[in-house]
């Protein structure tokens, strides 16, 4: 299979690209497309065989549910049995945008492999012109996880998708770099007090201003089936092992010196204030005061480590408030919970 890049940056070919993407989806194929968070790999959510191609292309575990993307709020009643009041308030406040709501599912409407056998499903309306145009032309719900090989850093550019999935999928819509750079917040709205299952760009503080108290959940154990995407512990990892470390120049310098004694090379992913010249490779997360910029750059930095011969990746931690909670959620999973302690 040759993976075709469909350009939407040229007015003379844009409509042809959208038409081709819609035709592929209608024919039961998968197509990668940009959202404001990361690139997604989509299939029509009512077509079980098409959805199965997502799992096959990604090498994704079958117990990991998918998020359904819609182009209009009106579509949600086709497959959701009930919209709780707090979910409606969130839809009004944050859609279109990087917020996925876990809602009760109508039986036998969506393909069973979308929800991984659960009686709930995650739904969102992306805030990206390419994604919205595609969804609105298609007029059907689209199941779409991130468009990468399972366990690897999510793609924020079409070339990331091509590197991971070339030959595995028929087409990628190239809409340029994504904005947010981290996946959507996932909020379970099936209980009286909604629970954040995965932090993202819509923060706990933002949600509580709209609906009051919000709970947070922990990552699931490796043996547990996740209730939403992104809840597995090991995830988003480059080839070299990632270690979390205290966010201080001294700690980083001491760790690098220890690693160099073992004749190993180090890649450092950090904000500019924590840059250490002794690192063999350095990938910037921007200014320490601009946490959103760090979120935008994180996956690019993790992927860039695979273009080096680094033996170890060090990642200084962030404060777990606001978007920092989402960054730490991804870093903890990239590191599989490992911290660097000098021996």
XYZ file of C-alpha atoms in Angstrom, residues 17 46 183 209 218 255 283:
7
model
C -8.198 16.212 -1.346
C -20.423 2.599 12.624
C -4.311 15.007 23.335
C -15.379 27.177 36.861
C -4.949 7.556 38.459
C 22.898 12.805 36.503
C 15.643 19.500 22.850
